[in-house]
mmCIF file with all atom_site columns, C-alpha atoms and ligand atoms in Angstrom:
data_model
loop_
_atom_site.group_PDB
_atom_site.id
_atom_site.type_symbol
_atom_site.label_atom_id
_atom_site.label_alt_id
_atom_site.label_comp_id
_atom_site.label_asym_id
_atom_site.label_entity_id
_atom_site.label_seq_id
_atom_site.pdbx_PDB_ins_code
_atom_site.Cartn_x
_atom_site.Cartn_y
_atom_site.Cartn_z
_atom_site.occupancy
_atom_site.B_iso_or_equiv
_atom_site.pdbx_formal_charge
_atom_site.auth_seq_id
_atom_site.auth_comp_id
_atom_site.auth_asym_id
_atom_site.auth_atom_id
_atom_site.pdbx_PDB_model_num
ATOM   1   C  CA  . MET A 1 1   ? 81.027  95.892  -175.026 1.00 88.00 ? 2   MET A CA  1
ATOM   2   C  CA  . LYS A 1 2   ? 83.425  93.209  -173.843 1.00 93.00 ? 3   LYS A CA  1
ATOM   3   C  CA  . LEU A 1 3   ? 86.977  93.016  -172.396 1.00 95.00 ? 4   LEU A CA  1
ATOM   4   C  CA  . SER A 1 4   ? 89.940  92.185  -174.580 1.00 92.00 ? 5   SER A CA  1
ATOM   5   C  CA  . SER A 1 5   ? 90.942  88.522  -174.097 1.00 91.00 ? 6   SER A CA  1
ATOM   6   C  CA  . THR A 1 6   ? 94.432  89.509  -172.923 1.00 96.00 ? 7   THR A CA  1
ATOM   7   C  CA  . PRO A 1 7   ? 95.327  92.643  -170.901 1.00 98.00 ? 8   PRO A CA  1
ATOM   8   C  CA  . LEU A 1 8   ? 96.764  95.679  -172.635 1.00 98.00 ? 9   LEU A CA  1
ATOM   9   C  CA  . ILE A 1 9   ? 98.905  96.174  -169.516 1.00 98.00 ? 10  ILE A CA  1
ATOM   10  C  CA  . PRO A 1 10  ? 99.323  93.122  -167.228 1.00 98.00 ? 11  PRO A CA  1
ATOM   11  C  CA  . ALA A 1 11  ? 99.132  93.579  -163.409 1.00 98.00 ? 12  ALA A CA  1
ATOM   12  C  CA  . ASP A 1 12  ? 102.820 92.762  -162.862 1.00 98.00 ? 13  ASP A CA  1
ATOM   13  C  CA  . ALA A 1 13  ? 103.919 95.409  -165.436 1.00 98.00 ? 14  ALA A CA  1
ATOM   14  C  CA  . ILE A 1 14  ? 101.713 98.036  -163.643 1.00 98.00 ? 15  ILE A CA  1
ATOM   15  C  CA  . GLN A 1 15  ? 103.181 97.117  -160.275 1.00 98.00 ? 16  GLN A CA  1
ATOM   16  C  CA  . GLN A 1 16  ? 106.752 97.274  -161.651 1.00 98.00 ? 17  GLN A CA  1
ATOM   17  C  CA  . ARG A 1 17  ? 106.113 100.698 -163.161 1.00 98.00 ? 18  ARG A CA  1
ATOM   18  C  CA  . VAL A 1 18  ? 104.541 101.960 -159.932 1.00 98.00 ? 19  VAL A CA  1
ATOM   19  C  CA  . LEU A 1 19  ? 107.719 101.146 -158.051 1.00 98.00 ? 20  LEU A CA  1
ATOM   20  C  CA  . GLU A 1 20  ? 109.854 102.977 -160.624 1.00 98.00 ? 21  GLU A CA  1
ATOM   21  C  CA  . LEU A 1 21  ? 107.640 106.055 -160.467 1.00 98.00 ? 22  LEU A CA  1
ATOM   22  C  CA  . ALA A 1 22  ? 107.604 105.924 -156.628 1.00 98.00 ? 23  ALA A CA  1
ATOM   23  C  CA  . ARG A 1 23  ? 111.443 105.914 -156.639 1.00 98.00 ? 24  ARG A CA  1
ATOM   24  C  CA  . ASP A 1 24  ? 111.650 108.957 -158.908 1.00 98.00 ? 25  ASP A CA  1
ATOM   25  C  CA  . ILE A 1 25  ? 108.953 110.810 -156.975 1.00 98.00 ? 26  ILE A CA  1
ATOM   26  C  CA  . SER A 1 26  ? 110.506 110.188 -153.557 1.00 97.00 ? 27  SER A CA  1
ATOM   27  C  CA  . MET A 1 27  ? 113.783 111.540 -154.810 1.00 97.00 ? 28  MET A CA  1
ATOM   28  C  CA  . ASP A 1 28  ? 112.181 114.584 -156.421 1.00 98.00 ? 29  ASP A CA  1
ATOM   29  C  CA  . TYR A 1 29  ? 110.017 115.467 -153.394 1.00 98.00 ? 30  TYR A CA  1
ATOM   30  C  CA  . ALA A 1 30  ? 112.443 114.603 -150.515 1.00 96.00 ? 31  ALA A CA  1
ATOM   31  C  CA  . GLN A 1 31  ? 112.137 117.120 -147.671 1.00 93.00 ? 32  GLN A CA  1
ATOM   32  C  CA  . LEU A 1 32  ? 109.340 119.125 -149.389 1.00 97.00 ? 33  LEU A CA  1
ATOM   33  C  CA  . ASP A 1 33  ? 106.001 120.118 -147.859 1.00 97.00 ? 34  ASP A CA  1
ATOM   34  C  CA  . ALA A 1 34  ? 103.978 118.213 -150.377 1.00 98.00 ? 35  ALA A CA  1
ATOM   35  C  CA  . VAL A 1 35  ? 100.410 117.080 -151.112 1.00 97.00 ? 36  VAL A CA  1
ATOM   36  C  CA  . LEU A 1 36  ? 99.602  113.972 -153.121 1.00 98.00 ? 37  LEU A CA  1
ATOM   37  C  CA  . LEU A 1 37  ? 96.267  114.851 -154.709 1.00 97.00 ? 38  LEU A CA  1
ATOM   38  C  CA  . CYS A 1 38  ? 94.262  111.919 -155.946 1.00 97.00 ? 39  CYS A CA  1
ATOM   39  C  CA  . VAL A 1 39  ? 91.702  112.527 -158.708 1.00 96.00 ? 40  VAL A CA  1
ATOM   40  C  CA  . LEU A 1 40  ? 88.678  110.453 -157.710 1.00 94.00 ? 41  LEU A CA  1
ATOM   41  C  CA  . LYS A 1 41  ? 87.442  107.971 -158.501 1.00 94.00 ? 42  LYS A CA  1
ATOM   42  C  CA  . GLY A 1 42  ? 89.636  106.427 -161.191 1.00 96.00 ? 43  GLY A CA  1
ATOM   43  C  CA  . ALA A 1 43  ? 93.101  107.252 -159.811 1.00 98.00 ? 44  ALA A CA  1
ATOM   44  C  CA  . ALA A 1 44  ? 92.360  105.756 -156.335 1.00 98.00 ? 45  ALA A CA  1
ATOM   45  C  CA  . PRO A 1 45  ? 94.041  102.336 -156.821 1.00 98.00 ? 46  PRO A CA  1
ATOM   46  C  CA  . PHE A 1 46  ? 97.050  103.863 -158.601 1.00 98.00 ? 47  PHE A CA  1
ATOM   47  C  CA  . THR A 1 47  ? 97.420  106.642 -155.928 1.00 98.00 ? 48  THR A CA  1
ATOM   48  C  CA  . MET A 1 48  ? 97.282  104.209 -153.030 1.00 98.00 ? 49  MET A CA  1
ATOM   49  C  CA  . ASP A 1 49  ? 99.845  101.814 -154.569 1.00 98.00 ? 50  ASP A CA  1
ATOM   50  C  CA  . LEU A 1 50  ? 102.152 104.834 -155.229 1.00 98.00 ? 51  LEU A CA  1
ATOM   51  C  CA  . PHE A 1 51  ? 101.559 106.227 -151.780 1.00 98.00 ? 52  PHE A CA  1
ATOM   52  C  CA  . HIS A 1 52  ? 102.598 102.925 -150.184 1.00 98.00 ? 53  HIS A CA  1
ATOM   53  C  CA  . ALA A 1 53  ? 105.696 102.710 -152.376 1.00 98.00 ? 54  ALA A CA  1
ATOM   54  C  CA  . ILE A 1 54  ? 106.987 106.214 -151.997 1.00 98.00 ? 55  ILE A CA  1
ATOM   55  C  CA  . ASP A 1 55  ? 109.794 105.917 -149.336 1.00 96.00 ? 56  ASP A CA  1
ATOM   56  C  CA  . PRO A 1 56  ? 110.725 108.242 -147.687 1.00 95.00 ? 57  PRO A CA  1
ATOM   57  C  CA  . ASN A 1 57  ? 107.249 109.758 -148.017 1.00 97.00 ? 58  ASN A CA  1
ATOM   58  C  CA  . PRO A 1 58  ? 106.837 113.519 -147.529 1.00 97.00 ? 59  PRO A CA  1
ATOM   59  C  CA  . PHE A 1 59  ? 103.221 113.596 -148.792 1.00 98.00 ? 60  PHE A CA  1
ATOM   60  C  CA  . THR A 1 60  ? 99.986  114.452 -147.124 1.00 97.00 ? 61  THR A CA  1
ATOM   61  C  CA  . LEU A 1 61  ? 97.245  112.563 -148.970 1.00 97.00 ? 62  LEU A CA  1
ATOM   62  C  CA  . ASP A 1 62  ? 94.151  114.335 -150.228 1.00 96.00 ? 63  ASP A CA  1
ATOM   63  C  CA  . PHE A 1 63  ? 91.435  113.959 -152.832 1.00 95.00 ? 64  PHE A CA  1
ATOM   64  C  CA  . ILE A 1 64  ? 89.778  116.002 -155.597 1.00 94.00 ? 65  ILE A CA  1
ATOM   65  C  CA  . ARG A 1 65  ? 86.911  114.855 -157.812 1.00 92.00 ? 66  ARG A CA  1
ATOM   66  C  CA  . ALA A 1 66  ? 86.038  115.867 -161.293 1.00 85.00 ? 67  ALA A CA  1
ATOM   67  C  CA  . GLN A 1 67  ? 83.314  114.234 -163.338 1.00 78.00 ? 68  GLN A CA  1
ATOM   68  C  CA  . SER A 1 68  ? 83.316  114.391 -167.076 1.00 70.00 ? 69  SER A CA  1
ATOM   69  C  CA  . TYR A 1 69  ? 82.202  111.142 -168.633 1.00 57.00 ? 70  TYR A CA  1
ATOM   70  C  CA  . ALA A 1 70  ? 79.117  109.126 -169.434 1.00 57.00 ? 71  ALA A CA  1
ATOM   71  C  CA  . GLY A 1 71  ? 79.970  105.965 -171.310 1.00 53.00 ? 72  GLY A CA  1
ATOM   72  C  CA  . THR A 1 72  ? 82.982  106.082 -173.639 1.00 55.00 ? 73  THR A CA  1
ATOM   73  C  CA  . ALA A 1 73  ? 82.457  109.611 -175.071 1.00 57.00 ? 74  ALA A CA  1
ATOM   74  C  CA  . SER A 1 74  ? 83.401  112.753 -173.233 1.00 55.00 ? 75  SER A CA  1
ATOM   75  C  CA  . SER A 1 75  ? 80.433  115.049 -172.606 1.00 57.00 ? 76  SER A CA  1
ATOM   76  C  CA  . GLY A 1 76  ? 82.846  117.930 -172.582 1.00 63.00 ? 77  GLY A CA  1
ATOM   77  C  CA  . ALA A 1 77  ? 81.217  119.361 -169.476 1.00 76.00 ? 78  ALA A CA  1
ATOM   78  C  CA  . ILE A 1 78  ? 83.304  118.944 -166.317 1.00 80.00 ? 79  ILE A CA  1
ATOM   79  C  CA  . THR A 1 79  ? 82.120  119.583 -162.796 1.00 77.00 ? 80  THR A CA  1
ATOM   80  C  CA  . LEU A 1 80  ? 84.239  119.663 -159.679 1.00 79.00 ? 81  LEU A CA  1
ATOM   81  C  CA  . ARG A 1 81  ? 82.375  117.411 -157.281 1.00 74.00 ? 82  ARG A CA  1
ATOM   82  C  CA  . TYR A 1 82  ? 84.756  117.416 -154.367 1.00 71.00 ? 83  TYR A CA  1
ATOM   83  C  CA  . THR A 1 83  ? 87.567  119.801 -153.483 1.00 78.00 ? 84  THR A CA  1
ATOM   84  C  CA  . PRO A 1 84  ? 90.613  119.173 -151.174 1.00 79.00 ? 85  PRO A CA  1
ATOM   85  C  CA  . ASP A 1 85  ? 90.576  119.809 -147.419 1.00 82.00 ? 86  ASP A CA  1
ATOM   86  C  CA  . GLU A 1 86  ? 94.282  120.578 -147.364 1.00 83.00 ? 87  GLU A CA  1
ATOM   87  C  CA  . VAL A 1 87  ? 95.410  124.125 -147.879 1.00 89.00 ? 88  VAL A CA  1
ATOM   88  C  CA  . LEU A 1 88  ? 97.501  124.030 -151.071 1.00 95.00 ? 89  LEU A CA  1
ATOM   89  C  CA  . THR A 1 89  ? 98.973  127.487 -150.922 1.00 95.00 ? 90  THR A CA  1
ATOM   90  C  CA  . HIS A 1 90  ? 102.782 127.410 -150.847 1.00 96.00 ? 91  HIS A CA  1
ATOM   91  C  CA  . ARG A 1 91  ? 102.839 123.632 -150.863 1.00 97.00 ? 92  ARG A CA  1
ATOM   92  C  CA  . HIS A 1 92  ? 104.135 121.287 -153.581 1.00 98.00 ? 93  HIS A CA  1
ATOM   93  C  CA  . VAL A 1 93  ? 101.153 119.582 -155.181 1.00 97.00 ? 94  VAL A CA  1
ATOM   94  C  CA  . LEU A 1 94  ? 101.437 116.311 -157.117 1.00 98.00 ? 95  LEU A CA  1
ATOM   95  C  CA  . LEU A 1 95  ? 98.179  115.640 -158.919 1.00 98.00 ? 96  LEU A CA  1
ATOM   96  C  CA  . VAL A 1 96  ? 97.612  111.967 -159.634 1.00 98.00 ? 97  VAL A CA  1
ATOM   97  C  CA  . GLU A 1 97  ? 95.323  111.079 -162.595 1.00 98.00 ? 98  GLU A CA  1
ATOM   98  C  CA  . ASP A 1 98  ? 94.256  107.728 -163.999 1.00 98.00 ? 99  ASP A CA  1
ATOM   99  C  CA  . ILE A 1 99  ? 94.422  108.806 -167.674 1.00 98.00 ? 100 ILE A CA  1
ATOM   100 C  CA  . LEU A 1 100 ? 95.126  111.826 -169.734 1.00 97.00 ? 101 LEU A CA  1
ATOM   101 C  CA  . ASP A 1 101 ? 92.706  111.827 -172.665 1.00 95.00 ? 102 ASP A CA  1
ATOM   102 C  CA  . THR A 1 102 ? 91.427  115.049 -174.246 1.00 93.00 ? 103 THR A CA  1
ATOM   103 C  CA  . GLY A 1 103 ? 93.061  117.091 -171.522 1.00 94.00 ? 104 GLY A CA  1
ATOM   104 C  CA  . ARG A 1 104 ? 89.772  118.843 -170.585 1.00 91.00 ? 105 ARG A CA  1
ATOM   105 C  CA  . THR A 1 105 ? 89.564  117.421 -167.041 1.00 91.00 ? 106 THR A CA  1
ATOM   106 C  CA  . LEU A 1 106 ? 93.157  118.259 -166.295 1.00 94.00 ? 107 LEU A CA  1
ATOM   107 C  CA  . ASP A 1 107 ? 92.712  121.805 -167.566 1.00 93.00 ? 108 ASP A CA  1
ATOM   108 C  CA  . VAL A 1 108 ? 89.765  122.334 -165.096 1.00 91.00 ? 109 VAL A CA  1
ATOM   109 C  CA  . LEU A 1 109 ? 91.694  120.796 -162.213 1.00 93.00 ? 110 LEU A CA  1
ATOM   110 C  CA  . VAL A 1 110 ? 94.908  122.641 -162.913 1.00 95.00 ? 111 VAL A CA  1
ATOM   111 C  CA  . LYS A 1 111 ? 93.075  126.026 -163.035 1.00 92.00 ? 112 LYS A CA  1
ATOM   112 C  CA  . HIS A 1 112 ? 91.379  125.247 -159.738 1.00 91.00 ? 113 HIS A CA  1
ATOM   113 C  CA  . ILE A 1 113 ? 94.614  124.315 -157.993 1.00 94.00 ? 114 ILE A CA  1
ATOM   114 C  CA  . GLN A 1 114 ? 96.683  127.182 -159.527 1.00 94.00 ? 115 GLN A CA  1
ATOM   115 C  CA  . ALA A 1 115 ? 94.104  129.598 -158.078 1.00 93.00 ? 116 ALA A CA  1
ATOM   116 C  CA  . GLU A 1 116 ? 95.314  128.475 -154.620 1.00 94.00 ? 117 GLU A CA  1
ATOM   117 C  CA  . ASN A 1 117 ? 98.890  129.474 -155.489 1.00 96.00 ? 118 ASN A CA  1
ATOM   118 C  CA  . PRO A 1 118 ? 100.762 126.279 -154.710 1.00 97.00 ? 119 PRO A CA  1
ATOM   119 C  CA  . ALA A 1 119 ? 104.626 126.299 -154.542 1.00 98.00 ? 120 ALA A CA  1
ATOM   120 C  CA  . SER A 1 120 ? 104.629 123.928 -157.451 1.00 98.00 ? 121 SER A CA  1
ATOM   121 C  CA  . LEU A 1 121 ? 102.140 121.744 -159.398 1.00 98.00 ? 122 LEU A CA  1
ATOM   122 C  CA  . LYS A 1 122 ? 103.167 118.622 -161.222 1.00 98.00 ? 123 LYS A CA  1
ATOM   123 C  CA  . ILE A 1 123 ? 101.083 115.820 -162.858 1.00 98.00 ? 124 ILE A CA  1
ATOM   124 C  CA  . CYS A 1 124 ? 101.506 112.084 -162.475 1.00 98.00 ? 125 CYS A CA  1
ATOM   125 C  CA  . THR A 1 125 ? 99.290  109.961 -164.712 1.00 98.00 ? 126 THR A CA  1
ATOM   126 C  CA  . LEU A 1 126 ? 99.072  106.125 -164.967 1.00 98.00 ? 127 LEU A CA  1
ATOM   127 C  CA  . LEU A 1 127 ? 98.074  106.288 -168.650 1.00 98.00 ? 128 LEU A CA  1
ATOM   128 C  CA  . ASP A 1 128 ? 98.471  108.835 -171.428 1.00 98.00 ? 129 ASP A CA  1
ATOM   129 C  CA  . LYS A 1 129 ? 96.556  108.860 -174.739 1.00 98.00 ? 130 LYS A CA  1
ATOM   130 C  CA  . PRO A 1 130 ? 98.391  111.699 -176.504 1.00 97.00 ? 131 PRO A CA  1
ATOM   131 C  CA  . LEU A 1 131 ? 96.568  111.080 -179.812 1.00 96.00 ? 132 LEU A CA  1
ATOM   132 C  CA  . ARG A 1 132 ? 93.266  112.151 -178.221 1.00 95.00 ? 133 ARG A CA  1
ATOM   133 C  CA  . ARG A 1 133 ? 94.441  115.484 -176.859 1.00 96.00 ? 134 ARG A CA  1
ATOM   134 C  CA  . ILE A 1 134 ? 92.272  118.573 -177.527 1.00 95.00 ? 135 ILE A CA  1
ATOM   135 C  CA  . ILE A 1 135 ? 93.680  120.887 -174.839 1.00 95.00 ? 136 ILE A CA  1
ATOM   136 C  CA  . PRO A 1 136 ? 97.514  120.615 -174.684 1.00 95.00 ? 137 PRO A CA  1
ATOM   137 C  CA  . ALA A 1 137 ? 98.704  118.885 -171.596 1.00 93.00 ? 138 ALA A CA  1
ATOM   138 C  CA  . THR A 1 138 ? 101.778 116.852 -170.600 1.00 95.00 ? 139 THR A CA  1
ATOM   139 C  CA  . ALA A 1 139 ? 102.417 114.871 -167.486 1.00 98.00 ? 140 ALA A CA  1
ATOM   140 C  CA  . ASP A 1 140 ? 105.627 115.103 -165.460 1.00 98.00 ? 141 ASP A CA  1
ATOM   141 C  CA  . TYR A 1 141 ? 105.400 111.387 -164.564 1.00 98.00 ? 142 TYR A CA  1
ATOM   142 C  CA  . THR A 1 142 ? 103.726 108.878 -166.935 1.00 98.00 ? 143 THR A CA  1
ATOM   143 C  CA  . GLY A 1 143 ? 103.160 105.243 -166.281 1.00 98.00 ? 144 GLY A CA  1
ATOM   144 C  CA  . PHE A 1 144 ? 102.362 104.097 -169.811 1.00 98.00 ? 145 PHE A CA  1
ATOM   145 C  CA  . THR A 1 145 ? 101.655 105.836 -173.138 1.00 98.00 ? 146 THR A CA  1
ATOM   146 C  CA  . ILE A 1 146 ? 98.886  104.038 -175.089 1.00 98.00 ? 147 ILE A CA  1
ATOM   147 C  CA  . ASP A 1 147 ? 97.145  104.336 -178.449 1.00 97.00 ? 148 ASP A CA  1
ATOM   148 C  CA  . ASP A 1 148 ? 93.541  105.463 -178.838 1.00 96.00 ? 149 ASP A CA  1
ATOM   149 C  CA  . HIS A 1 149 ? 91.771  102.611 -177.020 1.00 94.00 ? 150 HIS A CA  1
ATOM   150 C  CA  . PHE A 1 150 ? 89.026  102.868 -174.423 1.00 96.00 ? 151 PHE A CA  1
ATOM   151 C  CA  . VAL A 1 151 ? 90.536  101.017 -171.479 1.00 98.00 ? 152 VAL A CA  1
ATOM   152 C  CA  . VAL A 1 152 ? 89.255  99.748  -168.149 1.00 98.00 ? 153 VAL A CA  1
ATOM   153 C  CA  . GLY A 1 153 ? 90.648  98.240  -164.962 1.00 98.00 ? 154 GLY A CA  1
ATOM   154 C  CA  . TYR A 1 154 ? 92.985  99.305  -162.143 1.00 98.00 ? 155 TYR A CA  1
ATOM   155 C  CA  . GLY A 1 155 ? 90.532  102.076 -161.263 1.00 98.00 ? 156 GLY A CA  1
ATOM   156 C  CA  . LEU A 1 156 ? 89.354  102.921 -164.793 1.00 98.00 ? 157 LEU A CA  1
ATOM   157 C  CA  . ASP A 1 157 ? 85.697  102.272 -165.406 1.00 96.00 ? 158 ASP A CA  1
ATOM   158 C  CA  . TYR A 1 158 ? 83.007  101.962 -168.039 1.00 95.00 ? 159 TYR A CA  1
ATOM   159 C  CA  . ASN A 1 159 ? 79.799  103.208 -166.380 1.00 93.00 ? 160 ASN A CA  1
ATOM   160 C  CA  . GLU A 1 160 ? 81.320  102.268 -162.957 1.00 95.00 ? 161 GLU A CA  1
ATOM   161 C  CA  . GLN A 1 161 ? 82.238  98.706  -164.038 1.00 96.00 ? 162 GLN A CA  1
ATOM   162 C  CA  . TYR A 1 162 ? 85.643  97.062  -164.066 1.00 97.00 ? 163 TYR A CA  1
ATOM   163 C  CA  . ARG A 1 163 ? 87.460  99.318  -161.576 1.00 98.00 ? 164 ARG A CA  1
ATOM   164 C  CA  . ALA A 1 164 ? 88.529  96.382  -159.424 1.00 98.00 ? 165 ALA A CA  1
ATOM   165 C  CA  . LEU A 1 165 ? 90.525  94.572  -162.121 1.00 98.00 ? 166 LEU A CA  1
ATOM   166 C  CA  . HIS A 1 166 ? 94.247  94.371  -161.403 1.00 98.00 ? 167 HIS A CA  1
ATOM   167 C  CA  . ALA A 1 167 ? 95.304  94.756  -165.046 1.00 98.00 ? 168 ALA A CA  1
ATOM   168 C  CA  . VAL A 1 168 ? 94.272  97.258  -167.779 1.00 98.00 ? 169 VAL A CA  1
ATOM   169 C  CA  . TYR A 1 169 ? 92.132  95.848  -170.578 1.00 98.00 ? 170 TYR A CA  1
ATOM   170 C  CA  . CYS A 1 170 ? 90.763  97.308  -173.817 1.00 98.00 ? 171 CYS A CA  1
ATOM   171 C  CA  . LEU A 1 171 ? 86.981  97.471  -174.034 1.00 96.00 ? 172 LEU A CA  1
ATOM   172 C  CA  . GLU A 1 172 ? 85.858  96.212  -177.459 1.00 91.00 ? 173 GLU A CA  1
ATOM   173 C  CA  . GLU A 1 173 ? 82.531  96.000  -179.410 1.00 87.00 ? 174 GLU A CA  1
ATOM   174 C  CA  . GLU A 1 174 ? 80.829  92.571  -179.063 1.00 84.00 ? 175 GLU A CA  1
HETATM 175 P  P1  . LIG B 2 .   ? 89.778  114.050 -170.450 1.00 87.68 ? 26  LIG B P1  1
HETATM 176 O  O1  . LIG B 2 .   ? 89.115  115.178 -169.703 1.00 87.68 ? 26  LIG B O1  1
HETATM 177 O  O2  . LIG B 2 .   ? 89.167  113.788 -171.762 1.00 87.68 ? 26  LIG B O2  1
HETATM 178 O  O3  . LIG B 2 .   ? 91.279  114.068 -170.500 1.00 87.68 ? 26  LIG B O3  1
HETATM 179 O  O4  . LIG B 2 .   ? 89.328  112.646 -169.663 1.00 87.68 ? 26  LIG B O4  1
HETATM 180 C  C1  . LIG B 2 .   ? 89.838  112.346 -168.456 1.00 87.68 ? 26  LIG B C1  1
HETATM 181 C  C2  . LIG B 2 .   ? 88.933  111.451 -167.745 1.00 87.68 ? 26  LIG B C2  1
HETATM 182 O  O5  . LIG B 2 .   ? 88.076  110.674 -168.629 1.00 87.68 ? 26  LIG B O5  1
HETATM 183 C  C3  . LIG B 2 .   ? 89.721  110.411 -167.015 1.00 87.68 ? 26  LIG B C3  1
HETATM 184 O  O6  . LIG B 2 .   ? 90.055  110.895 -165.709 1.00 87.68 ? 26  LIG B O6  1
HETATM 185 C  C4  . LIG B 2 .   ? 88.815  109.234 -167.004 1.00 87.68 ? 26  LIG B C4  1
HETATM 186 O  O7  . LIG B 2 .   ? 87.889  109.280 -165.932 1.00 87.68 ? 26  LIG B O7  1
HETATM 187 C  C5  . LIG B 2 .   ? 87.977  109.344 -168.276 1.00 87.68 ? 26  LIG B C5  1
HETATM 188 N  N1  . LIG B 2 .   ? 88.579  108.492 -169.379 1.00 87.68 ? 26  LIG B N1  1
HETATM 189 C  C6  . LIG B 2 .   ? 89.237  108.941 -170.492 1.00 87.68 ? 26  LIG B C6  1
HETATM 190 N  N2  . LIG B 2 .   ? 89.643  107.942 -171.244 1.00 87.68 ? 26  LIG B N2  1
HETATM 191 C  C7  . LIG B 2 .   ? 89.269  106.766 -170.618 1.00 87.68 ? 26  LIG B C7  1
HETATM 192 C  C8  . LIG B 2 .   ? 89.415  105.393 -170.898 1.00 87.68 ? 26  LIG B C8  1
HETATM 193 O  O8  . LIG B 2 .   ? 89.998  104.977 -171.886 1.00 87.68 ? 26  LIG B O8  1
HETATM 194 N  N3  . LIG B 2 .   ? 88.796  104.558 -170.022 1.00 87.68 ? 26  LIG B N3  1
HETATM 195 C  C9  . LIG B 2 .   ? 88.145  104.958 -168.904 1.00 87.68 ? 26  LIG B C9  1
HETATM 196 N  N4  . LIG B 2 .   ? 87.978  106.259 -168.617 1.00 87.68 ? 26  LIG B N4  1
HETATM 197 C  C10 . LIG B 2 .   ? 88.559  107.170 -169.441 1.00 87.68 ? 26  LIG B C10 1
HETATM 198 MG MG1 . LIG B 2 .   ? 85.705  107.768 -165.326 1.00 87.68 ? 27  LIG B MG1 1
#
């Protein structure tokens, strides 16, 4: 597998979109008791850029970890590897994902969080691949909607590689 020669989403377009999302989110969550819940590991760069750009920022930052993938094909089995320290009950939770693909991971995460009875639960995703959906899911805040490509960079990995890239690239057959 190799990277596409040009990025699917250049770094400056990502940073521009992060600022727009941060503006919307800071207006929607002003004055609320809110938790920004980063889905590790892929959403970490996106979450931190958002967290820095949300101003005023009412969010407490926390992390959750789900693991679903080996290579480019979903195994279907999802395990929660890390659960939040913060009490989510009666608080406004904004879950931050790197990518919405089949919707299976989000389904597991949403059920886990709903069981804690939050005041609200919304989803922010950097990327959405709606053509791949198996379990219905829609995000409340979406960075970019893309076609059915396997993508890497800006947190997204292929077997733990490419997470540090500043842009998003397609991964192609050699
Ligand atoms: P889902 O459960 O099928 O929606 O997959 C969600 C998870 O699979 C994401 O949080 C990613 O970790 C991973 N994933 C899905 N599509 C891609 C991709 O194109 N590149 C890298 N990881 C992906
Ligand atoms: Mg992954």
